Amino acid sequence: MLREAIRGDLGEQTRARVYAHLATCEACRAVGDGERELDRLLEQRLPQHPAPLALKRRLQARLPATAVAAPRRPLGGRWLVPLGGVLAACAVLVIGLRREHPSTEPLVAEAVADHLRVVYRDRPVDIESGGPHQVKPWFTGRLDFALPAVFGGDGEFTLAGGSVGYYLDRKAAVLVYKRGMHTASLFVFRSDGLAFPPANQDLGGTPAAVRQERGFRVAIWRQGQLGYALVSDLDADELVRLGARIAHAS
């Protein structure tokens, strides 16, 4: 809900309640500031590609003739296209883009977006790892659920540390693992009310949905009342091995 309030996606009354809470909660204000900074970084650093010529021609062909041929008229010294034509063009553009890029599974898309927030942070973790017995107790009182046992790393994967974040509308424990130069983010969150994607992979006895999204691999599974989302640019086999060790430790 905090992210939606910052981006203007909530109603006026709900947004007012969120900002009233931010005025009294330092921890949530820090999360909000991080969201704004991440939005700025993503806008500056992510590549932006022009629409293909074929898509432009298809959109142009769908525009009403009045929107294309309507004369422009000056207003305040500037030339403006009639508003109706602009709205029609925007509507066609949105429809065209949705057909070109169908939506993904929501939990998968959220996991990738949250992973990007982790890797773009100046400090990806708030508590650096001295092992699972140092990281796990740090979360006590910072989450609205009890974090189970934590995979503390081994000769292949290193636990870098953890922090508190958000996954969709709920708090999440964020654990960061390293393998060489690769970063893997694990989000642990309450699973109530969420529709998990169908499983297609076995993590050592735990069924999981393994997907690829925007160049990242994502493994999502549920254990008890908690959900897990593991995201990285690791190879598929490496991600499954890490996921199996995390699931076994939990």
mmCIF file of C-alpha atoms in Angstrom:
data_model
loop_
_atom_site.group_PDB
_atom_site.id
_atom_site.type_symbol
_atom_site.label_atom_id
_atom_site.label_comp_id
_atom_site.label_asym_id
_atom_site.label_seq_id
_atom_site.Cartn_x
_atom_site.Cartn_y
_atom_site.Cartn_z
ATOM 1 C CA MET A 1 0.000 0.000 0.000
ATOM 2 C CA LEU A 2 2.918 2.353 0.712
ATOM 3 C CA ARG A 3 4.205 1.963 -2.845
ATOM 4 C CA GLU A 4 0.754 2.667 -4.300
ATOM 5 C CA ALA A 5 0.403 5.801 -2.161
ATOM 6 C CA ILE A 6 3.770 7.155 -3.310
ATOM 7 C CA ARG A 7 2.845 6.586 -6.958
ATOM 8 C CA GLY A 8 -0.624 8.101 -6.639
ATOM 9 C CA ASP A 9 -2.526 4.853 -7.190
ATOM 10 C CA LEU A 10 -4.737 5.102 -4.084
ATOM 11 C CA GLY A 11 -7.923 7.021 -3.419
ATOM 12 C CA GLU A 12 -7.658 10.371 -1.670
ATOM 13 C CA GLN A 13 -8.894 9.163 1.731
ATOM 14 C CA THR A 14 -6.694 6.061 1.787
ATOM 15 C CA ARG A 15 -3.692 8.064 0.653
ATOM 16 C CA ALA A 16 -4.318 10.596 3.425
ATOM 17 C CA ARG A 17 -4.359 7.804 6.029
ATOM 18 C CA VAL A 18 -1.082 6.401 4.694
ATOM 19 C CA TYR A 19 0.636 9.796 4.827
ATOM 20 C CA ALA A 20 -0.740 10.420 8.308
ATOM 21 C CA HIS A 21 0.906 7.181 9.399
ATOM 22 C CA LEU A 22 4.180 8.156 7.691
ATOM 23 C CA ALA A 23 4.232 11.359 9.743
ATOM 24 C CA THR A 24 4.506 9.288 12.942
ATOM 25 C CA CYS A 25 6.480 6.221 11.811
ATOM 26 C CA GLU A 26 10.184 6.696 11.103
ATOM 27 C CA ALA A 27 10.672 3.148 9.809
ATOM 28 C CA CYS A 28 7.914 3.489 7.197
ATOM 29 C CA ARG A 29 9.216 6.925 6.171
ATOM 30 C CA ALA A 30 12.599 5.351 5.488
ATOM 31 C CA VAL A 31 10.928 2.686 3.326
ATOM 32 C CA GLY A 32 9.030 5.408 1.437
ATOM 33 C CA ASP A 33 12.218 7.393 0.833
ATOM 34 C CA GLY A 34 13.860 4.231 -0.472
ATOM 35 C CA GLU A 35 10.956 3.633 -2.871
ATOM 36 C CA ARG A 36 11.252 7.136 -4.297
ATOM 37 C CA GLU A 37 15.010 6.832 -4.714
ATOM 38 C CA LEU A 38 14.667 3.440 -6.389
ATOM 39 C CA ASP A 39 12.081 4.784 -8.831
ATOM 40 C CA ARG A 40 14.515 7.565 -9.725
ATOM 41 C CA LEU A 41 17.416 5.131 -10.216
ATOM 42 C CA LEU A 42 15.366 2.726 -12.307
ATOM 43 C CA GLU A 43 14.157 5.545 -14.518
ATOM 44 C CA GLN A 44 17.733 6.729 -15.082
ATOM 45 C CA ARG A 45 19.561 3.415 -15.424
ATOM 46 C CA LEU A 46 17.225 0.906 -17.033
ATOM 47 C CA PRO A 47 17.500 0.814 -20.830
ATOM 48 C CA GLN A 48 14.672 2.395 -22.803
ATOM 49 C CA HIS A 49 13.968 1.078 -26.278
ATOM 50 C CA PRO A 50 11.961 2.816 -29.017
ATOM 51 C CA ALA A 51 8.817 1.090 -30.221
ATOM 52 C CA PRO A 52 9.397 -1.097 -33.313
ATOM 53 C CA LEU A 53 8.373 0.488 -36.623
ATOM 54 C CA ALA A 54 5.837 -2.304 -37.249
ATOM 55 C CA LEU A 55 4.117 -1.542 -33.928
ATOM 56 C CA LYS A 56 4.050 2.177 -34.706
ATOM 57 C CA ARG A 57 2.380 1.481 -38.061
ATOM 58 C CA ARG A 58 -0.232 -0.803 -36.480
ATOM 59 C CA LEU A 59 -1.085 1.824 -33.877
ATOM 60 C CA GLN A 60 -1.241 4.547 -36.502
ATOM 61 C CA ALA A 61 -3.632 2.435 -38.570
ATOM 62 C CA ARG A 62 -5.972 2.052 -35.587
ATOM 63 C CA LEU A 63 -6.227 5.782 -34.869
ATOM 64 C CA PRO A 64 -9.563 7.354 -35.831
ATOM 65 C CA ALA A 65 -9.334 9.511 -38.933
ATOM 66 C CA THR A 66 -10.479 12.567 -36.965
ATOM 67 C CA ALA A 67 -7.631 12.114 -34.512
ATOM 68 C CA VAL A 68 -5.079 12.010 -37.335
ATOM 69 C CA ALA A 69 -6.487 14.772 -39.539
ATOM 70 C CA ALA A 70 -7.830 17.178 -36.895
ATOM 71 C CA PRO A 71 -6.317 20.639 -37.376
ATOM 72 C CA ARG A 72 -4.158 22.092 -34.672
ATOM 73 C CA ARG A 73 -4.977 25.434 -33.185
ATOM 74 C CA PRO A 74 -2.912 27.857 -31.153
ATOM 75 C CA LEU A 75 -3.599 28.331 -27.453
ATOM 76 C CA GLY A 76 -1.515 30.716 -25.411
ATOM 77 C CA GLY A 77 1.137 30.864 -28.088
ATOM 78 C CA ARG A 78 1.484 27.057 -28.310
ATOM 79 C CA TRP A 79 0.054 24.572 -30.798
ATOM 80 C CA LEU A 80 -2.007 21.812 -29.223
ATOM 81 C CA VAL A 81 -3.592 18.648 -30.601
ATOM 82 C CA PRO A 82 -7.300 18.369 -29.653
ATOM 83 C CA LEU A 83 -7.673 16.468 -26.384
ATOM 84 C CA GLY A 84 -9.979 13.835 -27.871
ATOM 85 C CA GLY A 85 -7.332 12.814 -30.378
ATOM 86 C CA VAL A 86 -4.660 12.548 -27.694
ATOM 87 C CA LEU A 87 -6.873 10.375 -25.493
ATOM 88 C CA ALA A 88 -7.740 8.104 -28.390
ATOM 89 C CA ALA A 89 -4.082 7.728 -29.287
ATOM 90 C CA CYS A 90 -3.169 6.923 -25.673
ATOM 91 C CA ALA A 91 -5.936 4.332 -25.406
ATOM 92 C CA VAL A 92 -4.827 2.593 -28.600
ATOM 93 C CA LEU A 93 -1.206 2.699 -27.467
ATOM 94 C CA VAL A 94 -2.004 1.040 -24.140
ATOM 95 C CA ILE A 95 -4.096 -1.671 -25.820
ATOM 96 C CA GLY A 96 -1.362 -2.297 -28.377
ATOM 97 C CA LEU A 97 1.373 -2.530 -25.759
ATOM 98 C CA ARG A 98 -0.660 -4.928 -23.637
ATOM 99 C CA ARG A 99 -1.060 -7.231 -26.618
ATOM 100 C CA GLU A 100 2.630 -6.996 -27.435
ATOM 101 C CA HIS A 101 3.677 -7.661 -23.806
ATOM 102 C CA PRO A 102 1.148 -9.859 -21.956
ATOM 103 C CA SER A 103 1.145 -9.571 -18.183
ATOM 104 C CA THR A 104 3.099 -12.122 -16.159
ATOM 105 C CA GLU A 105 2.153 -13.924 -12.979
ATOM 106 C CA PRO A 106 1.833 -11.214 -10.299
ATOM 107 C CA LEU A 107 3.959 -12.925 -7.660
ATOM 108 C CA VAL A 108 6.752 -13.483 -10.174
ATOM 109 C CA ALA A 109 6.680 -9.875 -11.398
ATOM 110 C CA GLU A 110 6.689 -8.591 -7.805
ATOM 111 C CA ALA A 111 9.681 -10.770 -6.917
ATOM 112 C CA VAL A 112 11.757 -9.368 -9.793
ATOM 113 C CA ALA A 113 10.819 -5.763 -8.957
ATOM 114 C CA ASP A 114 11.746 -6.307 -5.304
ATOM 115 C CA HIS A 115 15.051 -7.936 -6.281
ATOM 116 C CA LEU A 116 15.936 -4.865 -8.345
ATOM 117 C CA ARG A 117 15.246 -2.710 -5.294
ATOM 118 C CA VAL A 118 17.701 -4.818 -3.332
ATOM 119 C CA VAL A 119 20.540 -4.714 -5.849
ATOM 120 C CA TYR A 120 20.161 -0.957 -6.460
ATOM 121 C CA ARG A 121 20.353 -0.087 -2.760
ATOM 122 C CA ASP A 122 23.614 1.453 -1.566
ATOM 123 C CA ARG A 123 23.463 -1.024 1.334
ATOM 124 C CA PRO A 124 21.577 -4.156 0.266
ATOM 125 C CA VAL A 125 21.517 -5.498 3.853
ATOM 126 C CA ASP A 126 20.872 -3.881 7.228
ATOM 127 C CA ILE A 127 22.439 -6.718 9.223
ATOM 128 C CA GLU A 128 25.596 -8.298 7.841
ATOM 129 C CA SER A 129 25.957 -12.003 8.296
ATOM 130 C CA GLY A 130 28.107 -13.633 10.885
ATOM 131 C CA GLY A 131 26.063 -16.790 10.322
ATOM 132 C CA PRO A 132 22.379 -17.699 10.663
ATOM 133 C CA HIS A 133 22.477 -17.375 14.459
ATOM 134 C CA GLN A 134 23.357 -13.705 14.067
ATOM 135 C CA VAL A 135 20.961 -12.855 11.226
ATOM 136 C CA LYS A 136 17.809 -14.683 12.381
ATOM 137 C CA PRO A 137 17.551 -13.061 15.865
ATOM 138 C CA TRP A 138 17.879 -9.605 14.308
ATOM 139 C CA PHE A 139 14.432 -9.997 12.700
ATOM 140 C CA THR A 140 12.693 -10.581 16.042
ATOM 141 C CA GLY A 141 10.211 -7.748 16.607
ATOM 142 C CA ARG A 142 10.753 -6.352 13.126
ATOM 143 C CA LEU A 143 8.282 -8.690 11.375
ATOM 144 C CA ASP A 144 4.672 -9.680 12.032
ATOM 145 C CA PHE A 145 5.606 -13.379 11.871
ATOM 146 C CA ALA A 146 8.353 -15.609 13.256
ATOM 147 C CA LEU A 147 11.154 -16.227 10.781
ATOM 148 C CA PRO A 148 12.013 -19.954 10.591
ATOM 149 C CA ALA A 149 15.523 -21.369 10.461
ATOM 150 C CA VAL A 150 17.810 -19.588 7.998
ATOM 151 C CA PHE A 151 20.150 -21.273 5.516
ATOM 152 C CA GLY A 152 23.494 -19.870 6.593
ATOM 153 C CA GLY A 153 25.431 -20.599 3.411
ATOM 154 C CA ASP A 154 28.077 -23.163 2.491
ATOM 155 C CA GLY A 155 31.036 -23.537 0.178
ATOM 156 C CA GLU A 156 28.930 -22.629 -2.879
ATOM 157 C CA PHE A 157 26.557 -19.951 -1.568
ATOM 158 C CA THR A 158 27.330 -17.250 0.993
ATOM 159 C CA LEU A 159 24.754 -15.536 3.205
ATOM 160 C CA ALA A 160 25.575 -11.811 2.961
ATOM 161 C CA GLY A 161 22.940 -10.617 5.451
ATOM 162 C CA GLY A 162 19.364 -9.470 5.706
ATOM 163 C CA SER A 163 16.943 -6.574 5.964
ATOM 164 C CA VAL A 164 13.231 -5.886 6.318
ATOM 165 C CA GLY A 165 11.329 -5.096 3.127
ATOM 166 C CA TYR A 166 7.901 -5.487 1.574
ATOM 167 C CA TYR A 167 6.443 -8.088 -0.753
ATOM 168 C CA LEU A 168 3.191 -6.861 -2.274
ATOM 169 C CA ASP A 169 1.152 -5.485 0.657
ATOM 170 C CA ARG A 170 2.997 -7.212 3.513
ATOM 171 C CA LYS A 171 6.269 -7.096 5.392
ATOM 172 C CA ALA A 172 8.959 -9.521 4.305
ATOM 173 C CA ALA A 173 12.280 -10.757 5.563
ATOM 174 C CA VAL A 174 14.886 -10.154 2.860
ATOM 175 C CA LEU A 175 17.932 -12.436 2.870
ATOM 176 C CA VAL A 176 20.755 -11.821 0.414
ATOM 177 C CA TYR A 177 22.991 -14.623 -0.851
ATOM 178 C CA LYS A 178 26.101 -14.423 -3.020
ATOM 179 C CA ARG A 179 27.739 -16.798 -5.449
ATOM 180 C CA GLY A 180 30.776 -15.127 -6.944
ATOM 181 C CA MET A 181 29.543 -11.878 -8.511
ATOM 182 C CA HIS A 182 25.912 -13.060 -8.574
ATOM 183 C CA THR A 183 23.337 -11.837 -6.042
ATOM 184 C CA ALA A 184 20.272 -13.816 -4.999
ATOM 185 C CA SER A 185 17.440 -12.244 -3.003
ATOM 186 C CA LEU A 186 15.146 -14.355 -0.860
ATOM 187 C CA PHE A 187 11.831 -12.862 0.312
ATOM 188 C CA VAL A 188 9.974 -14.589 3.146
ATOM 189 C CA PHE A 189 6.428 -13.367 3.751
ATOM 190 C CA ARG A 190 2.979 -14.365 5.000
ATOM 191 C CA SER A 191 1.247 -16.471 2.353
ATOM 192 C CA ASP A 192 -2.374 -15.879 3.398
ATOM 193 C CA GLY A 193 -4.622 -14.580 0.614
ATOM 194 C CA LEU A 194 -2.064 -15.072 -2.175
ATOM 195 C CA ALA A 195 -2.591 -17.224 -5.278
ATOM 196 C CA PHE A 196 0.719 -19.013 -5.889
ATOM 197 C CA PRO A 197 1.626 -20.014 -9.460
ATOM 198 C CA PRO A 198 1.507 -23.728 -10.310
ATOM 199 C CA ALA A 199 4.600 -25.685 -9.299
ATOM 200 C CA ASN A 200 6.804 -27.155 -12.008
ATOM 201 C CA GLN A 201 9.992 -27.946 -10.087
ATOM 202 C CA ASP A 202 11.001 -29.978 -7.035
ATOM 203 C CA LEU A 203 13.294 -28.363 -4.479
ATOM 204 C CA GLY A 204 14.412 -31.484 -2.670
ATOM 205 C CA GLY A 205 10.865 -32.488 -1.751
ATOM 206 C CA THR A 206 9.313 -29.005 -1.802
ATOM 207 C CA PRO A 207 7.235 -28.188 -4.926
ATOM 208 C CA ALA A 208 8.029 -24.780 -6.397
ATOM 209 C CA ALA A 209 7.150 -22.637 -9.407
ATOM 210 C CA VAL A 210 10.323 -21.751 -11.303
ATOM 211 C CA ARG A 211 9.969 -19.039 -13.908
ATOM 212 C CA GLN A 212 12.098 -16.685 -15.992
ATOM 213 C CA GLU A 213 11.196 -12.996 -16.056
ATOM 214 C CA ARG A 214 13.154 -10.058 -17.531
ATOM 215 C CA GLY A 215 16.382 -12.061 -17.583
ATOM 216 C CA PHE A 216 16.050 -13.242 -13.968
ATOM 217 C CA ARG A 217 15.077 -16.656 -12.655
ATOM 218 C CA VAL A 218 12.487 -16.845 -9.924
ATOM 219 C CA ALA A 219 11.535 -19.728 -7.624
ATOM 220 C CA ILE A 220 8.346 -19.339 -5.571
ATOM 221 C CA TRP A 221 7.051 -21.819 -3.038
ATOM 222 C CA ARG A 222 5.039 -22.121 0.141
ATOM 223 C CA GLN A 223 5.923 -23.842 3.412
ATOM 224 C CA GLY A 224 3.280 -23.785 6.115
ATOM 225 C CA GLN A 225 1.870 -20.281 6.490
ATOM 226 C CA LEU A 226 4.852 -18.604 4.835
ATOM 227 C CA GLY A 227 5.727 -17.923 1.209
ATOM 228 C CA TYR A 228 9.205 -17.800 -0.300
ATOM 229 C CA ALA A 229 10.415 -16.010 -3.432
ATOM 230 C CA LEU A 230 14.009 -16.512 -4.559
ATOM 231 C CA VAL A 231 15.300 -14.310 -7.396
ATOM 232 C CA SER A 232 18.683 -14.149 -9.144
ATOM 233 C CA ASP A 233 20.491 -14.138 -12.460
ATOM 234 C CA LEU A 234 22.023 -17.495 -11.536
ATOM 235 C CA ASP A 235 21.710 -20.420 -13.922
ATOM 236 C CA ALA A 236 18.552 -22.472 -13.496
ATOM 237 C CA ASP A 237 20.406 -25.414 -11.897
ATOM 238 C CA GLU A 238 22.197 -23.096 -9.460
ATOM 239 C CA LEU A 239 18.959 -21.401 -8.452
ATOM 240 C CA VAL A 240 17.282 -24.759 -7.852
ATOM 241 C CA ARG A 241 20.228 -25.941 -5.719
ATOM 242 C CA LEU A 242 20.085 -22.781 -3.613
ATOM 243 C CA GLY A 243 16.305 -23.021 -3.311
ATOM 244 C CA ALA A 244 16.554 -26.672 -2.189
ATOM 245 C CA ARG A 245 19.020 -25.777 0.556
ATOM 246 C CA ILE A 246 16.850 -22.894 1.746
ATOM 247 C CA ALA A 247 13.728 -25.077 1.752
ATOM 248 C CA HIS A 248 15.532 -27.859 3.627
ATOM 249 C CA ALA A 249 16.809 -25.433 6.291
ATOM 250 C CA SER A 250 13.322 -23.993 6.818
#
